[in-house]
Structures are given as structure tokens and as C-alpha cells.
Amino acid sequence: MYFSLDLIDNFPNAFYSAFIMNTTLGLGLIKPEIGTRLLAPMTATSGFMMIGWSTAVFVYVVQSCLPHVARQGKQ
């Protein structure tokens, strides 16, 4: 989105910005462009919410698989 909206001039910098903000590590070594000042916090919030979603999916998968593993261990 950063690159497609021409907010950042080249794709590698756009990818780096999106990755860093999505993992909520902050901007790091890059200076934010004027156009990304609203998009960067939204990207960080999205990444923060994905942490919770990923944890919930992981717990669901583990809970779904544990009864099958326990039954195979008893046989």
C-alpha cells in the first residue's frame, strides 16, 4: 500500500516500512515520509492485533490436536 499510493519512492523501502511497522518495532532507522504519518500507526495497530489473532489460532489448533494425540498414546 505504501508503494502503490506513491507514499514511498521505491519498493524495498516501502516493504521495509510496512514490515517494521506491522511487527510493531517502530520506524527504526528510517525517517517517516509526510504521507505515511497516518498510515504507519494504522499498520502498527494492525500488526499488534495480528499477534492476538495468531495466538488465538495457535491455541485453538493445539486444543484440537491434543485429544487425538492422547488417544493415539493410549493405544
PDB file of C-alpha atoms in Angstrom:
ATOM      1  CA  MET A   1       0.000   0.000   0.000  1.00  0.00           C
ATOM      2  CA  TYR A   2       2.867   2.357   0.783  1.00  0.00           C
ATOM      3  CA  PHE A   3       4.312   1.849  -2.700  1.00  0.00           C
ATOM      4  CA  SER A   4       1.039   1.662  -4.628  1.00  0.00           C
ATOM      5  CA  LEU A   5      -0.091   5.020  -3.232  1.00  0.00           C
ATOM      6  CA  ASP A   6       3.322   6.534  -4.063  1.00  0.00           C
ATOM      7  CA  LEU A   7       3.925   7.387  -0.409  1.00  0.00           C
ATOM      8  CA  ILE A   8       7.436   5.909  -0.566  1.00  0.00           C
ATOM      9  CA  ASP A   9       9.552   6.187  -3.690  1.00  0.00           C
ATOM     10  CA  ASN A  10      10.829   2.614  -4.111  1.00  0.00           C
ATOM     11  CA  PHE A  11       9.545  -0.854  -3.324  1.00  0.00           C
ATOM     12  CA  PRO A  12      12.342  -2.040  -0.978  1.00  0.00           C
ATOM     13  CA  ASN A  13      11.854   0.971   1.297  1.00  0.00           C
ATOM     14  CA  ALA A  14       8.084   0.535   1.177  1.00  0.00           C
ATOM     15  CA  PHE A  15       8.393  -3.152   2.087  1.00  0.00           C
ATOM     16  CA  TYR A  16      10.803  -2.369   4.910  1.00  0.00           C
ATOM     17  CA  SER A  17       8.488   0.313   6.292  1.00  0.00           C
ATOM     18  CA  ALA A  18       5.450  -1.939   6.181  1.00  0.00           C
ATOM     19  CA  PHE A  19       7.313  -4.885   7.730  1.00  0.00           C
ATOM     20  CA  ILE A  20       8.788  -2.839  10.559  1.00  0.00           C
ATOM     21  CA  MET A  21       5.505  -1.150  11.343  1.00  0.00           C
ATOM     22  CA  ASN A  22       3.494  -4.385  11.098  1.00  0.00           C
ATOM     23  CA  THR A  23       5.739  -6.079  13.623  1.00  0.00           C
ATOM     24  CA  THR A  24       5.289  -3.018  15.867  1.00  0.00           C
ATOM     25  CA  LEU A  25       9.022  -2.495  16.154  1.00  0.00           C
ATOM     26  CA  GLY A  26       8.687   1.144  15.214  1.00  0.00           C
ATOM     27  CA  LEU A  27      10.290   3.016  12.390  1.00  0.00           C
ATOM     28  CA  GLY A  28      13.852   2.178  13.316  1.00  0.00           C
ATOM     29  CA  LEU A  29      16.440   3.837  11.122  1.00  0.00           C
ATOM     30  CA  ILE A  30      14.126   5.371   8.561  1.00  0.00           C
ATOM     31  CA  LYS A  31      12.595   8.807   8.748  1.00  0.00           C
ATOM     32  CA  PRO A  32       8.846   8.722   8.056  1.00  0.00           C
ATOM     33  CA  GLU A  33       7.635  10.439   4.938  1.00  0.00           C
ATOM     34  CA  ILE A  34       4.957  13.091   5.342  1.00  0.00           C
ATOM     35  CA  GLY A  35       2.388  10.914   3.552  1.00  0.00           C
ATOM     36  CA  THR A  36       2.931   7.903   5.803  1.00  0.00           C
ATOM     37  CA  ARG A  37       2.311   9.603   9.120  1.00  0.00           C
ATOM     38  CA  LEU A  38      -1.285   8.384   9.227  1.00  0.00           C
ATOM     39  CA  LEU A  39      -0.699   5.017   7.569  1.00  0.00           C
ATOM     40  CA  ALA A  40       2.221   3.996   9.820  1.00  0.00           C
ATOM     41  CA  PRO A  41       0.233   3.921  13.099  1.00  0.00           C
ATOM     42  CA  MET A  42      -2.591   2.085  11.353  1.00  0.00           C
ATOM     43  CA  THR A  43      -0.115  -0.532  10.128  1.00  0.00           C
ATOM     44  CA  ALA A  44       1.342  -0.889  13.630  1.00  0.00           C
ATOM     45  CA  THR A  45      -2.133  -1.337  15.121  1.00  0.00           C
ATOM     46  CA  SER A  46      -2.921  -3.990  12.527  1.00  0.00           C
ATOM     47  CA  GLY A  47       0.276  -5.864  13.389  1.00  0.00           C
ATOM     48  CA  PHE A  48      -0.468  -5.640  17.098  1.00  0.00           C
ATOM     49  CA  MET A  49      -3.948  -7.102  16.566  1.00  0.00           C
ATOM     50  CA  MET A  50      -2.487  -9.897  14.426  1.00  0.00           C
ATOM     51  CA  ILE A  51      -0.398 -11.015  17.410  1.00  0.00           C
ATOM     52  CA  GLY A  52      -3.589 -11.700  19.361  1.00  0.00           C
ATOM     53  CA  TRP A  53      -5.272 -13.374  16.410  1.00  0.00           C
ATOM     54  CA  SER A  54      -2.270 -15.618  15.731  1.00  0.00           C
ATOM     55  CA  THR A  55      -2.105 -16.621  19.388  1.00  0.00           C
ATOM     56  CA  ALA A  56      -5.802 -17.496  19.407  1.00  0.00           C
ATOM     57  CA  VAL A  57      -5.461 -19.651  16.278  1.00  0.00           C
ATOM     58  CA  PHE A  58      -2.398 -21.415  17.715  1.00  0.00           C
ATOM     59  CA  VAL A  59      -4.234 -22.213  20.981  1.00  0.00           C
ATOM     60  CA  TYR A  60      -7.256 -23.487  19.034  1.00  0.00           C
ATOM     61  CA  VAL A  61      -5.101 -25.790  16.890  1.00  0.00           C
ATOM     62  CA  VAL A  62      -3.261 -27.156  19.923  1.00  0.00           C
ATOM     63  CA  GLN A  63      -6.520 -27.782  21.785  1.00  0.00           C
ATOM     64  CA  SER A  64      -7.972 -29.515  18.735  1.00  0.00           C
ATOM     65  CA  CYS A  65      -4.952 -31.781  18.283  1.00  0.00           C
ATOM     66  CA  LEU A  66      -4.308 -32.770  21.912  1.00  0.00           C
ATOM     67  CA  PRO A  67      -7.248 -35.212  22.259  1.00  0.00           C
ATOM     68  CA  HIS A  68      -6.132 -37.041  19.095  1.00  0.00           C
ATOM     69  CA  VAL A  69      -2.555 -37.300  20.341  1.00  0.00           C
ATOM     70  CA  ALA A  70      -3.699 -38.537  23.759  1.00  0.00           C
ATOM     71  CA  ARG A  71      -5.891 -41.239  22.178  1.00  0.00           C
ATOM     72  CA  GLN A  72      -3.015 -42.450  19.995  1.00  0.00           C
ATOM     73  CA  GLY A  73      -0.716 -42.639  23.014  1.00  0.00           C
ATOM     74  CA  LYS A  74      -3.128 -44.956  24.884  1.00  0.00           C
ATOM     75  CA  GLN A  75      -3.316 -47.481  22.053  1.00  0.00           C
TER      76      GLN A  75
END
